[in-house]
Amino acid sequence: MSPMFVPGPVDVAPDVAQQQTRPMLPHRGKEFEAIFQQASEKARQLFYTQHRVFLMTNSGSGAHEASVRNLAKTSVLSCVNGSFSKRFYDVALANGKQTDKVEAPLGQPVLPEMVAEALQKKHYELITVVHNETSTGVMNPIQEIAAVVQQISPDTLIAVDAVSSLAGVKVEMDAWGIDVLFTSSQKCLALPPGLALCAVNERALARAKEVPFRGWYFDFLLLEKHRLNDSTPMTPAMPLIYALDYQLDRIFAEGLENRFARHSAMAQRCQDWAMQKGWGLFAAEGYRSQTLTVIANPPEFDCAEFNKQIVPRGMRLANGYGDLKGKTFRIAHMGEIHPSDIEKLLAALDEYWASKH
Ligand SMILES: *Cc1c(COP(=O)(O)O)cnc(C)c1O
C-alpha cells in the first residue's frame, strides 16, 4: 500500500476496504440493526463517553451544521484560528445564528483566557472549538477551554470538532465536559469518506428540545429516537458502517494508548527532523499537532515538484491549506501511517533537498 501523507482522505487498509463489499441488508431488519448497534456502542470507547455516538451519513462538516442547529437558538461564540474553525463559524452564520468570534493568528492557539474574556462580556448558548486545526497544525487546548467555559458560563454548551484528531489523540469527552464531539471517517479512523461519528450528551439533547427549527436531516432528537431502535431516520451508508465495525476492532487490537503513542512519536520525529534542518514549524511550540506537522516552506521548496518525484514511488505530501498554500507543506501522520513510512518520506525529502543544492 502506498502511504499518502495527506490529512484525508487517508489510506484505507485493504481488509478494511474489503468489508464494504459485504452484501446489502434491509436497513430496518434485525441483522443490520445488530451491526449498527455494535458499531455505535464500540465507538463510545474512542470518545471516552458514556453517552451516545450517532453514526451520521455525511462528512464531518455535517456535524458542524448539526451542532449549531441543535444547540443554539441565537447566540454562538466561535473560536477561529484557521480554515476549519473559520468553517464552523461560517456554518453558524449560514444558519442564521448571531455569531461572534474569538480569533487567534494563524499558527497560534486559541487560549482559555481569550475565551474567558469573551464570555465575561456576553452570554452565549454555544461555543464552537476545533481541536486540531488541520490548516495550521495547531492543537487547541480544548480541555482548558472547556474548564473556563464551565467556570464562567456553566450553561454554555461546548461543541468540539475533532475531525483530524479523534482516534489519533486522546480526547476525553465526559471527563473534560464536552457536550458534542465529532469526527469524520476519512482521517484518523482510516476509513473511506462519507461517515461522521458524533457523540452527544444529555445536556445537548435537553437543549435541542428547546430549539425550534432544527431542520430534519441533522435533528439530534430524531436521530436519538431512531438510535433507540438501533437505526437511523434515513438510509445509512451501510458499507461504511460494516467497515467501521471492523476497523474499530483493529484499532482496539492495536490498543488506544499504543495508537496515540504511535501518532505522537511520528509528530515528534517530524518536528525534530524539521528543526534539525532549520526549517520552521508553523504551529507555536507547546500547541503542535500530534496528527500532522505543518512546515514553513524554505525558499525554493516546491511541494508540487516534490510530489511529482514521490507519487511514482507511492507517496504523496499535502500542500498548505487555503491561504497557506505555497507557504507551508503538511506531513499528515495519521491512521495507517507508521514510523517506518515517515522514515521513507523524510529520506525522500532529504534526497530532494540535496538535489537542489
Ligand atoms: C477535514 C476537516 C473537516 C471537514 O471534514 P469533512 O469530513 O471533509 O466534512 C473539518 N474540520 C477539520 C479539523 C478537518 O480536518
mmCIF file of N, CA and C in Angstrom, residues 136-267:
data_model
loop_
_atom_site.group_PDB
_atom_site.id
_atom_site.type_symbol
_atom_site.label_atom_id
_atom_site.label_comp_id
_atom_site.label_asym_id
_atom_site.label_seq_id
_atom_site.Cartn_x
_atom_site.Cartn_y
_atom_site.Cartn_z
ATOM 1 N N THR A 136 -3.278 24.608 9.965
ATOM 2 C CA THR A 136 -2.072 25.225 10.536
ATOM 3 C C THR A 136 -1.227 24.269 11.363
ATOM 4 N N GLY A 137 -1.792 23.117 11.722
ATOM 5 C CA GLY A 137 -1.067 22.175 12.576
ATOM 6 C C GLY A 137 -1.084 22.555 14.046
ATOM 7 N N VAL A 138 -2.030 23.412 14.428
ATOM 8 C CA VAL A 138 -2.168 23.797 15.846
ATOM 9 C C VAL A 138 -3.205 22.908 16.523
ATOM 10 N N MET A 139 -2.875 22.432 17.708
ATOM 11 C CA MET A 139 -3.839 21.717 18.525
ATOM 12 C C MET A 139 -4.266 22.655 19.651
ATOM 13 N N ASN A 140 -5.543 23.019 19.642
ATOM 14 C CA ASN A 140 -6.053 23.948 20.657
ATOM 15 C C ASN A 140 -6.236 23.232 21.996
ATOM 16 N N PRO A 141 -5.996 23.951 23.102
ATOM 17 C CA PRO A 141 -6.108 23.322 24.431
ATOM 18 C C PRO A 141 -7.572 23.198 24.858
ATOM 19 N N ILE A 142 -8.265 22.226 24.284
ATOM 20 C CA ILE A 142 -9.719 22.165 24.498
ATOM 21 C C ILE A 142 -10.103 21.803 25.932
ATOM 22 N N GLN A 143 -9.267 21.039 26.588
ATOM 23 C CA GLN A 143 -9.608 20.699 27.976
ATOM 24 C C GLN A 143 -9.622 21.973 28.832
ATOM 25 N N GLU A 144 -8.620 22.815 28.639
ATOM 26 C CA GLU A 144 -8.528 24.067 29.402
ATOM 27 C C GLU A 144 -9.627 25.045 28.977
ATOM 28 N N ILE A 145 -9.940 25.055 27.694
ATOM 29 C CA ILE A 145 -11.016 25.935 27.222
ATOM 30 C C ILE A 145 -12.342 25.493 27.841
ATOM 31 N N ALA A 146 -12.596 24.186 27.823
ATOM 32 C CA ALA A 146 -13.846 23.675 28.417
ATOM 33 C C ALA A 146 -13.914 24.036 29.903
ATOM 34 N N ALA A 147 -12.794 23.981 30.582
ATOM 35 C CA ALA A 147 -12.783 24.300 32.017
ATOM 36 C C ALA A 147 -13.186 25.752 32.266
ATOM 37 N N VAL A 148 -12.693 26.688 31.459
ATOM 38 C CA VAL A 148 -13.087 28.087 31.707
ATOM 39 C C VAL A 148 -14.548 28.323 31.333
ATOM 40 N N VAL A 149 -15.025 27.632 30.316
ATOM 41 C CA VAL A 149 -16.436 27.789 29.957
ATOM 42 C C VAL A 149 -17.296 27.328 31.133
ATOM 43 N N GLN A 150 -16.966 26.183 31.709
ATOM 44 C CA GLN A 150 -17.756 25.659 32.834
ATOM 45 C C GLN A 150 -17.698 26.583 34.041
ATOM 46 N N GLN A 151 -16.570 27.215 34.195
ATOM 47 C CA GLN A 151 -16.393 28.096 35.336
ATOM 48 C C GLN A 151 -17.169 29.404 35.167
ATOM 49 N N ILE A 152 -17.057 30.006 33.984
ATOM 50 C CA ILE A 152 -17.628 31.339 33.790
ATOM 51 C C ILE A 152 -19.083 31.286 33.339
ATOM 52 N N SER A 153 -19.399 30.308 32.499
ATOM 53 C CA SER A 153 -20.744 30.273 31.924
ATOM 54 C C SER A 153 -21.222 28.832 31.817
ATOM 55 N N PRO A 154 -21.599 28.235 32.966
ATOM 56 C CA PRO A 154 -21.855 26.785 33.002
ATOM 57 C C PRO A 154 -22.962 26.310 32.058
ATOM 58 N N ASP A 155 -23.889 27.205 31.669
ATOM 59 C CA ASP A 155 -24.947 26.725 30.769
ATOM 60 C C ASP A 155 -24.604 26.910 29.287
ATOM 61 N N THR A 156 -23.408 27.368 28.993
ATOM 62 C CA THR A 156 -22.965 27.444 27.591
ATOM 63 C C THR A 156 -22.487 26.058 27.165
ATOM 64 N N LEU A 157 -23.077 25.545 26.098
ATOM 65 C CA LEU A 157 -22.670 24.210 25.630
ATOM 66 C C LEU A 157 -21.405 24.315 24.776
ATOM 67 N N ILE A 158 -20.651 23.207 24.768
ATOM 68 C CA ILE A 158 -19.372 23.189 24.043
ATOM 69 C C ILE A 158 -19.412 22.123 22.954
ATOM 70 N N ALA A 159 -19.255 22.549 21.708
ATOM 71 C CA ALA A 159 -19.184 21.599 20.594
ATOM 72 C C ALA A 159 -17.760 21.593 20.055
ATOM 73 N N VAL A 160 -17.168 20.415 19.975
ATOM 74 C CA VAL A 160 -15.775 20.302 19.546
ATOM 75 C C VAL A 160 -15.662 19.472 18.270
ATOM 76 N N ASP A 161 -15.025 20.079 17.269
ATOM 77 C CA ASP A 161 -14.645 19.391 16.035
ATOM 78 C C ASP A 161 -13.296 18.733 16.296
ATOM 79 N N ALA A 162 -13.296 17.398 16.357
ATOM 80 C CA ALA A 162 -12.030 16.665 16.493
ATOM 81 C C ALA A 162 -11.835 15.818 15.237
ATOM 82 N N VAL A 163 -12.193 16.420 14.089
ATOM 83 C CA VAL A 163 -12.218 15.653 12.837
ATOM 84 C C VAL A 163 -10.838 15.080 12.502
ATOM 85 N N SER A 164 -9.783 15.871 12.713
ATOM 86 C CA SER A 164 -8.459 15.360 12.318
ATOM 87 C C SER A 164 -7.628 14.896 13.513
ATOM 88 N N SER A 165 -8.273 14.656 14.641
ATOM 89 C CA SER A 165 -7.511 14.165 15.795
ATOM 90 C C SER A 165 -8.129 12.940 16.466
ATOM 91 N N LEU A 166 -9.438 12.857 16.537
ATOM 92 C CA LEU A 166 -10.054 11.760 17.289
ATOM 93 C C LEU A 166 -9.673 10.409 16.683
ATOM 94 N N ALA A 167 -9.282 9.491 17.543
ATOM 95 C CA ALA A 167 -8.752 8.168 17.161
ATOM 96 C C ALA A 167 -7.250 8.219 16.883
ATOM 97 N N GLY A 168 -6.661 9.428 16.974
ATOM 98 C CA GLY A 168 -5.203 9.557 16.888
ATOM 99 C C GLY A 168 -4.644 10.195 18.153
ATOM 100 N N VAL A 169 -5.502 10.965 18.821
ATOM 101 C CA VAL A 169 -5.125 11.684 20.041
ATOM 102 C C VAL A 169 -6.240 11.425 21.056
ATOM 103 N N LYS A 170 -5.881 11.320 22.310
ATOM 104 C CA LYS A 170 -6.915 11.064 23.321
ATOM 105 C C LYS A 170 -7.734 12.327 23.587
ATOM 106 N N VAL A 171 -9.033 12.215 23.429
ATOM 107 C CA VAL A 171 -9.951 13.306 23.777
ATOM 108 C C VAL A 171 -11.015 12.701 24.685
ATOM 109 N N GLU A 172 -11.074 13.169 25.903
ATOM 110 C CA GLU A 172 -11.982 12.572 26.885
ATOM 111 C C GLU A 172 -13.236 13.419 27.055
ATOM 112 N N MET A 173 -14.217 13.080 26.279
ATOM 113 C CA MET A 173 -15.451 13.877 26.232
ATOM 114 C C MET A 173 -16.080 14.101 27.614
ATOM 115 N N ASP A 174 -16.351 13.042 28.337
ATOM 116 C CA ASP A 174 -17.091 13.187 29.598
ATOM 117 C C ASP A 174 -16.231 13.870 30.669
ATOM 118 N N ALA A 175 -14.998 13.422 30.805
ATOM 119 C CA ALA A 175 -14.140 13.979 31.850
ATOM 120 C C ALA A 175 -13.864 15.465 31.616
ATOM 121 N N TRP A 176 -13.775 15.859 30.368
ATOM 122 C CA TRP A 176 -13.465 17.260 30.072
ATOM 123 C C TRP A 176 -14.723 18.129 29.987
ATOM 124 N N GLY A 177 -15.889 17.508 29.979
ATOM 125 C CA GLY A 177 -17.132 18.278 29.937
ATOM 126 C C GLY A 177 -17.469 18.829 28.556
ATOM 127 N N ILE A 178 -17.233 18.017 27.537
ATOM 128 C CA ILE A 178 -17.605 18.411 26.170
ATOM 129 C C ILE A 178 -19.012 17.882 25.899
ATOM 130 N N ASP A 179 -19.865 18.719 25.306
ATOM 131 C CA ASP A 179 -21.255 18.316 25.101
ATOM 132 C C ASP A 179 -21.475 17.608 23.769
ATOM 133 N N VAL A 180 -20.799 18.087 22.726
ATOM 134 C CA VAL A 180 -20.875 17.426 21.415
ATOM 135 C C VAL A 180 -19.452 17.315 20.878
ATOM 136 N N LEU A 181 -19.097 16.116 20.444
ATOM 137 C CA LEU A 181 -17.729 15.860 19.966
ATOM 138 C C LEU A 181 -17.836 14.992 18.722
ATOM 139 N N PHE A 182 -17.167 15.403 17.656
ATOM 140 C CA PHE A 182 -17.360 14.624 16.418
ATOM 141 C C PHE A 182 -16.085 14.491 15.599
ATOM 142 N N THR A 183 -16.140 13.480 14.717
ATOM 143 C CA THR A 183 -15.059 13.264 13.758
ATOM 144 C C THR A 183 -15.651 12.742 12.459
ATOM 145 N N SER A 184 -14.823 12.678 11.419
ATOM 146 C CA SER A 184 -15.277 12.016 10.189
ATOM 147 C C SER A 184 -14.439 10.781 9.926
ATOM 148 N N SER A 185 -14.953 9.969 9.026
ATOM 149 C CA SER A 185 -14.358 8.647 8.804
ATOM 150 C C SER A 185 -12.996 8.676 8.127
ATOM 151 N N GLN A 186 -12.731 9.711 7.311
ATOM 152 C CA GLN A 186 -11.576 9.634 6.399
ATOM 153 C C GLN A 186 -10.269 10.197 6.956
ATOM 154 N N LYS A 187 -10.196 10.421 8.262
ATOM 155 C CA LYS A 187 -8.948 10.964 8.822
ATOM 156 C C LYS A 187 -8.319 9.912 9.738
ATOM 157 N N CYS A 188 -8.275 10.165 11.046
ATOM 158 C CA CYS A 188 -7.554 9.221 11.922
ATOM 159 C C CYS A 188 -8.202 7.835 11.984
ATOM 160 N N LEU A 189 -9.459 7.733 11.648
ATOM 161 C CA LEU A 189 -10.108 6.420 11.662
ATOM 162 C C LEU A 189 -9.694 5.561 10.474
ATOM 163 N N ALA A 190 -9.117 6.211 9.464
ATOM 164 C CA ALA A 190 -8.627 5.493 8.274
ATOM 165 C C ALA A 190 -9.702 4.655 7.592
ATOM 166 N N LEU A 191 -10.836 5.291 7.379
ATOM 167 C CA LEU A 191 -11.932 4.686 6.619
ATOM 168 C C LEU A 191 -12.176 5.542 5.382
ATOM 169 N N PRO A 192 -12.905 5.042 4.417
ATOM 170 C CA PRO A 192 -13.263 5.913 3.286
ATOM 171 C C PRO A 192 -14.155 7.071 3.761
ATOM 172 N N PRO A 193 -14.225 8.159 2.990
ATOM 173 C CA PRO A 193 -15.064 9.292 3.403
ATOM 174 C C PRO A 193 -16.558 8.991 3.308
ATOM 175 N N GLY A 194 -17.344 9.756 4.074
ATOM 176 C CA GLY A 194 -18.798 9.659 3.932
ATOM 177 C C GLY A 194 -19.566 9.429 5.215
ATOM 178 N N LEU A 195 -18.826 9.216 6.322
ATOM 179 C CA LEU A 195 -19.494 8.953 7.591
ATOM 180 C C LEU A 195 -18.966 9.935 8.629
ATOM 181 N N ALA A 196 -19.862 10.465 9.477
ATOM 182 C CA ALA A 196 -19.417 11.239 10.639
ATOM 183 C C ALA A 196 -19.840 10.492 11.886
ATOM 184 N N LEU A 197 -19.002 10.554 12.910
ATOM 185 C CA LEU A 197 -19.331 9.987 14.216
ATOM 186 C C LEU A 197 -19.475 11.169 15.156
ATOM 187 N N CYS A 198 -20.634 11.275 15.788
ATOM 188 C CA CYS A 198 -20.920 12.466 16.576
ATOM 189 C C CYS A 198 -21.483 12.050 17.930
ATOM 190 N N ALA A 199 -20.713 12.309 18.991
ATOM 191 C CA ALA A 199 -21.145 11.956 20.340
ATOM 192 C C ALA A 199 -21.881 13.143 20.950
ATOM 193 N N VAL A 200 -22.986 12.856 21.603
ATOM 194 C CA VAL A 200 -23.886 13.903 22.100
ATOM 195 C C VAL A 200 -24.312 13.529 23.526
ATOM 196 N N ASN A 201 -24.181 14.474 24.457
ATOM 197 C CA ASN A 201 -24.557 14.137 25.844
ATOM 198 C C ASN A 201 -25.993 14.574 26.163
ATOM 199 N N GLU A 202 -26.417 14.337 27.392
ATOM 200 C CA GLU A 202 -27.814 14.604 27.772
ATOM 201 C C GLU A 202 -28.132 16.096 27.756
ATOM 202 N N ARG A 203 -27.147 16.887 28.200
ATOM 203 C CA ARG A 203 -27.343 18.344 28.189
ATOM 204 C C ARG A 203 -27.634 18.846 26.782
ATOM 205 N N ALA A 204 -26.937 18.273 25.836
ATOM 206 C CA ALA A 204 -27.110 18.696 24.442
ATOM 207 C C ALA A 204 -28.492 18.297 23.930
ATOM 208 N N LEU A 205 -28.962 17.100 24.308
ATOM 209 C CA LEU A 205 -30.307 16.685 23.886
ATOM 210 C C LEU A 205 -31.369 17.555 24.545
ATOM 211 N N ALA A 206 -31.141 17.893 25.835
ATOM 212 C CA ALA A 206 -32.105 18.748 26.540
ATOM 213 C C ALA A 206 -32.176 20.114 25.866
ATOM 214 N N ARG A 207 -31.020 20.637 25.455
ATOM 215 C CA ARG A 207 -31.010 21.926 24.758
ATOM 216 C C ARG A 207 -31.787 21.833 23.443
ATOM 217 N N ALA A 208 -31.540 20.754 22.699
ATOM 218 C CA ALA A 208 -32.201 20.608 21.392
ATOM 219 C C ALA A 208 -33.718 20.689 21.537
ATOM 220 N N LYS A 209 -34.225 20.174 22.638
ATOM 221 C CA LYS A 209 -35.689 20.217 22.867
ATOM 222 C C LYS A 209 -36.215 21.646 22.918
ATOM 223 N N GLU A 210 -35.354 22.577 23.301
ATOM 224 C CA GLU A 210 -35.792 23.978 23.419
ATOM 225 C C GLU A 210 -35.600 24.772 22.129
ATOM 226 N N VAL A 211 -34.909 24.180 21.183
ATOM 227 C CA VAL A 211 -34.566 24.937 19.966
ATOM 228 C C VAL A 211 -35.536 24.570 18.836
ATOM 229 N N PRO A 212 -36.310 25.547 18.346
ATOM 230 C CA PRO A 212 -37.224 25.235 17.245
ATOM 231 C C PRO A 212 -36.472 25.202 15.903
ATOM 232 N N PHE A 213 -37.046 24.573 14.931
ATOM 233 C CA PHE A 213 -36.495 24.547 13.562
ATOM 234 C C PHE A 213 -35.049 24.044 13.510
ATOM 235 N N ARG A 214 -34.902 22.845 14.033
ATOM 236 C CA ARG A 214 -33.567 22.225 13.976
ATOM 237 C C ARG A 214 -33.299 21.600 12.611
ATOM 238 N N GLY A 215 -34.291 21.699 11.739
ATOM 239 C CA GLY A 215 -34.173 21.012 10.463
ATOM 240 C C GLY A 215 -34.558 19.557 10.649
ATOM 241 N N TRP A 216 -34.295 18.732 9.664
ATOM 242 C CA TRP A 216 -34.705 17.326 9.748
ATOM 243 C C TRP A 216 -33.498 16.389 9.713
ATOM 244 N N TYR A 217 -32.652 16.566 8.699
ATOM 245 C CA TYR A 217 -31.579 15.590 8.491
ATOM 246 C C TYR A 217 -30.627 15.523 9.675
ATOM 247 N N PHE A 218 -30.390 16.668 10.305
ATOM 248 C CA PHE A 218 -29.402 16.725 11.389
ATOM 249 C C PHE A 218 -30.038 16.867 12.772
ATOM 250 N N ASP A 219 -31.331 16.597 12.866
ATOM 251 C CA ASP A 219 -32.025 16.766 14.147
ATOM 252 C C ASP A 219 -31.576 15.692 15.148
ATOM 253 N N PHE A 220 -30.918 16.127 16.212
ATOM 254 C CA PHE A 220 -30.434 15.172 17.220
ATOM 255 C C PHE A 220 -31.582 14.370 17.843
ATOM 256 N N LEU A 221 -32.754 15.016 18.023
ATOM 257 C CA LEU A 221 -33.849 14.303 18.689
ATOM 258 C C LEU A 221 -34.407 13.199 17.793
ATOM 259 N N LEU A 222 -34.452 13.464 16.512
ATOM 260 C CA LEU A 222 -34.908 12.443 15.561
ATOM 261 C C LEU A 222 -33.865 11.313 15.456
ATOM 262 N N LEU A 223 -32.598 11.708 15.418
ATOM 263 C CA LEU A 223 -31.529 10.694 15.380
ATOM 264 C C LEU A 223 -31.583 9.820 16.629
ATOM 265 N N GLU A 224 -31.849 10.453 17.776
ATOM 266 C CA GLU A 224 -31.906 9.712 19.034
ATOM 267 C C GLU A 224 -33.103 8.755 19.049
ATOM 268 N N LYS A 225 -34.235 9.239 18.574
ATOM 269 C CA LYS A 225 -35.439 8.397 18.557
ATOM 270 C C LYS A 225 -35.164 7.109 17.767
ATOM 271 N N HIS A 226 -34.528 7.247 16.645
ATOM 272 C CA HIS A 226 -34.234 6.062 15.821
ATOM 273 C C HIS A 226 -33.095 5.234 16.398
ATOM 274 N N ARG A 227 -32.119 5.913 16.986
ATOM 275 C CA ARG A 227 -30.991 5.179 17.579
ATOM 276 C C ARG A 227 -31.479 4.228 18.673
ATOM 277 N N LEU A 228 -32.508 4.656 19.402
ATOM 278 C CA LEU A 228 -33.033 3.797 20.463
ATOM 279 C C LEU A 228 -33.600 2.490 19.900
ATOM 280 N N ASN A 229 -33.874 2.491 18.586
ATOM 281 C CA ASN A 229 -34.253 1.245 17.904
ATOM 282 C C ASN A 229 -33.113 0.725 17.032
ATOM 283 N N ASP A 230 -31.885 1.121 17.373
ATOM 284 C CA ASP A 230 -30.697 0.690 16.624
ATOM 285 C C ASP A 230 -30.789 1.018 15.141
ATOM 286 N N SER A 231 -31.260 2.220 14.857
ATOM 287 C CA SER A 231 -31.458 2.577 13.458
ATOM 288 C C SER A 231 -31.246 4.076 13.235
ATOM 289 N N THR A 232 -31.510 4.503 12.031
ATOM 290 C CA THR A 232 -31.345 5.915 11.660
ATOM 291 C C THR A 232 -32.620 6.379 10.954
ATOM 292 N N PRO A 233 -32.889 7.702 10.973
ATOM 293 C CA PRO A 233 -34.110 8.171 10.301
ATOM 294 C C PRO A 233 -34.072 7.903 8.797
ATOM 295 N N MET A 234 -32.851 7.940 8.225
ATOM 296 C CA MET A 234 -32.707 7.783 6.773
ATOM 297 C C MET A 234 -31.844 6.553 6.484
ATOM 298 N N THR A 235 -31.695 6.214 5.228
ATOM 299 C CA THR A 235 -30.864 5.052 4.878
ATOM 300 C C THR A 235 -29.408 5.349 5.204
ATOM 301 N N PRO A 236 -28.781 4.564 6.048
ATOM 302 C CA PRO A 236 -27.386 4.856 6.401
ATOM 303 C C PRO A 236 -26.412 4.342 5.340
ATOM 304 N N ALA A 237 -25.176 4.850 5.410
ATOM 305 C CA ALA A 237 -24.111 4.405 4.498
ATOM 306 C C ALA A 237 -23.630 3.036 4.977
ATOM 307 N N MET A 238 -24.410 2.037 4.624
ATOM 308 C CA MET A 238 -24.205 0.680 5.131
ATOM 309 C C MET A 238 -22.772 0.145 4.925
ATOM 310 N N PRO A 239 -22.196 0.304 3.733
ATOM 311 C CA PRO A 239 -20.830 -0.225 3.549
ATOM 312 C C PRO A 239 -19.824 0.410 4.505
ATOM 313 N N LEU A 240 -19.998 1.689 4.802
ATOM 314 C CA LEU A 240 -19.074 2.365 5.722
ATOM 315 C C LEU A 240 -19.270 1.868 7.148
ATOM 316 N N ILE A 241 -20.484 1.508 7.480
ATOM 317 C CA ILE A 241 -20.741 1.009 8.834
ATOM 318 C C ILE A 241 -20.155 -0.397 8.996
ATOM 319 N N TYR A 242 -20.231 -1.214 7.961
ATOM 320 C CA TYR A 242 -19.530 -2.513 8.005
ATOM 321 C C TYR A 242 -18.041 -2.281 8.242
ATOM 322 N N ALA A 243 -17.480 -1.324 7.478
ATOM 323 C CA ALA A 243 -16.037 -1.072 7.572
ATOM 324 C C ALA A 243 -15.677 -0.490 8.940
ATOM 325 N N LEU A 244 -16.530 0.395 9.465
ATOM 326 C CA LEU A 244 -16.285 0.988 10.780
ATOM 327 C C LEU A 244 -16.263 -0.094 11.869
ATOM 328 N N ASP A 245 -17.245 -0.962 11.821
ATOM 329 C CA ASP A 245 -17.354 -2.003 12.837
ATOM 330 C C ASP A 245 -16.066 -2.843 12.871
ATOM 331 N N TYR A 246 -15.580 -3.168 11.690
ATOM 332 C CA TYR A 246 -14.353 -3.966 11.564
ATOM 333 C C TYR A 246 -13.121 -3.165 11.975
ATOM 334 N N GLN A 247 -13.061 -1.918 11.529
ATOM 335 C CA GLN A 247 -11.891 -1.074 11.818
ATOM 336 C C GLN A 247 -11.770 -0.791 13.315
ATOM 337 N N LEU A 248 -12.907 -0.647 14.003
ATOM 338 C CA LEU A 248 -12.835 -0.407 15.455
ATOM 339 C C LEU A 248 -12.173 -1.596 16.153
ATOM 340 N N ASP A 249 -12.450 -2.791 15.699
ATOM 341 C CA ASP A 249 -11.779 -3.965 16.284
ATOM 342 C C ASP A 249 -10.274 -3.912 16.032
ATOM 343 N N ARG A 250 -9.888 -3.493 14.832
ATOM 344 C CA ARG A 250 -8.450 -3.368 14.523
ATOM 345 C C ARG A 250 -7.809 -2.322 15.440
ATOM 346 N N ILE A 251 -8.519 -1.204 15.619
ATOM 347 C CA ILE A 251 -7.991 -0.119 16.462
ATOM 348 C C ILE A 251 -7.835 -0.603 17.909
ATOM 349 N N PHE A 252 -8.822 -1.318 18.408
ATOM 350 C CA PHE A 252 -8.729 -1.791 19.798
ATOM 351 C C PHE A 252 -7.677 -2.900 19.916
ATOM 352 N N ALA A 253 -7.450 -3.624 18.839
ATOM 353 C CA ALA A 253 -6.393 -4.650 18.869
ATOM 354 C C ALA A 253 -5.010 -3.984 18.963
ATOM 355 N N GLU A 254 -4.845 -2.868 18.271
ATOM 356 C CA GLU A 254 -3.584 -2.109 18.432
ATOM 357 C C GLU A 254 -3.499 -1.579 19.865
ATOM 358 N N GLY A 255 -4.628 -1.185 20.400
ATOM 359 C CA GLY A 255 -4.691 -0.587 21.743
ATOM 360 C C GLY A 255 -4.723 0.924 21.587
ATOM 361 N N LEU A 256 -5.692 1.569 22.246
ATOM 362 C CA LEU A 256 -5.823 3.022 22.073
ATOM 363 C C LEU A 256 -4.563 3.751 22.517
ATOM 364 N N GLU A 257 -4.029 3.364 23.676
ATOM 365 C CA GLU A 257 -2.834 4.069 24.165
ATOM 366 C C GLU A 257 -1.657 3.898 23.197
ATOM 367 N N ASN A 258 -1.531 2.679 22.648
ATOM 368 C CA ASN A 258 -0.454 2.445 21.668
ATOM 369 C C ASN A 258 -0.665 3.290 20.425
ATOM 370 N N ARG A 259 -1.916 3.381 20.023
ATOM 371 C CA ARG A 259 -2.232 4.155 18.822
ATOM 372 C C ARG A 259 -1.890 5.643 19.044
ATOM 373 N N PHE A 260 -2.268 6.162 20.198
ATOM 374 C CA PHE A 260 -1.967 7.571 20.485
ATOM 375 C C PHE A 260 -0.442 7.772 20.533
ATOM 376 N N ALA A 261 0.259 6.806 21.144
ATOM 377 C CA ALA A 261 1.717 6.928 21.253
ATOM 378 C C ALA A 261 2.368 6.872 19.859
ATOM 379 N N ARG A 262 1.824 6.041 18.986
ATOM 380 C CA ARG A 262 2.362 5.973 17.611
ATOM 381 C C ARG A 262 2.212 7.336 16.927
ATOM 382 N N HIS A 263 1.053 7.953 17.076
ATOM 383 C CA HIS A 263 0.847 9.264 16.444
ATOM 384 C C HIS A 263 1.797 10.316 17.032
ATOM 385 N N SER A 264 1.951 10.328 18.340
ATOM 386 C CA SER A 264 2.796 11.389 18.908
ATOM 387 C C SER A 264 4.271 11.130 18.597
ATOM 388 N N ALA A 265 4.678 9.867 18.491
ATOM 389 C CA ALA A 265 6.075 9.579 18.130
ATOM 390 C C ALA A 265 6.369 10.079 16.709
ATOM 391 N N MET A 266 5.414 9.898 15.806
ATOM 392 C CA MET A 266 5.622 10.367 14.424
ATOM 393 C C MET A 266 5.668 11.893 14.383
ATOM 394 N N ALA A 267 4.832 12.540 15.204
ATOM 395 C CA ALA A 267 4.844 14.005 15.264
ATOM 396 C C ALA A 267 6.207 14.488 15.759
#
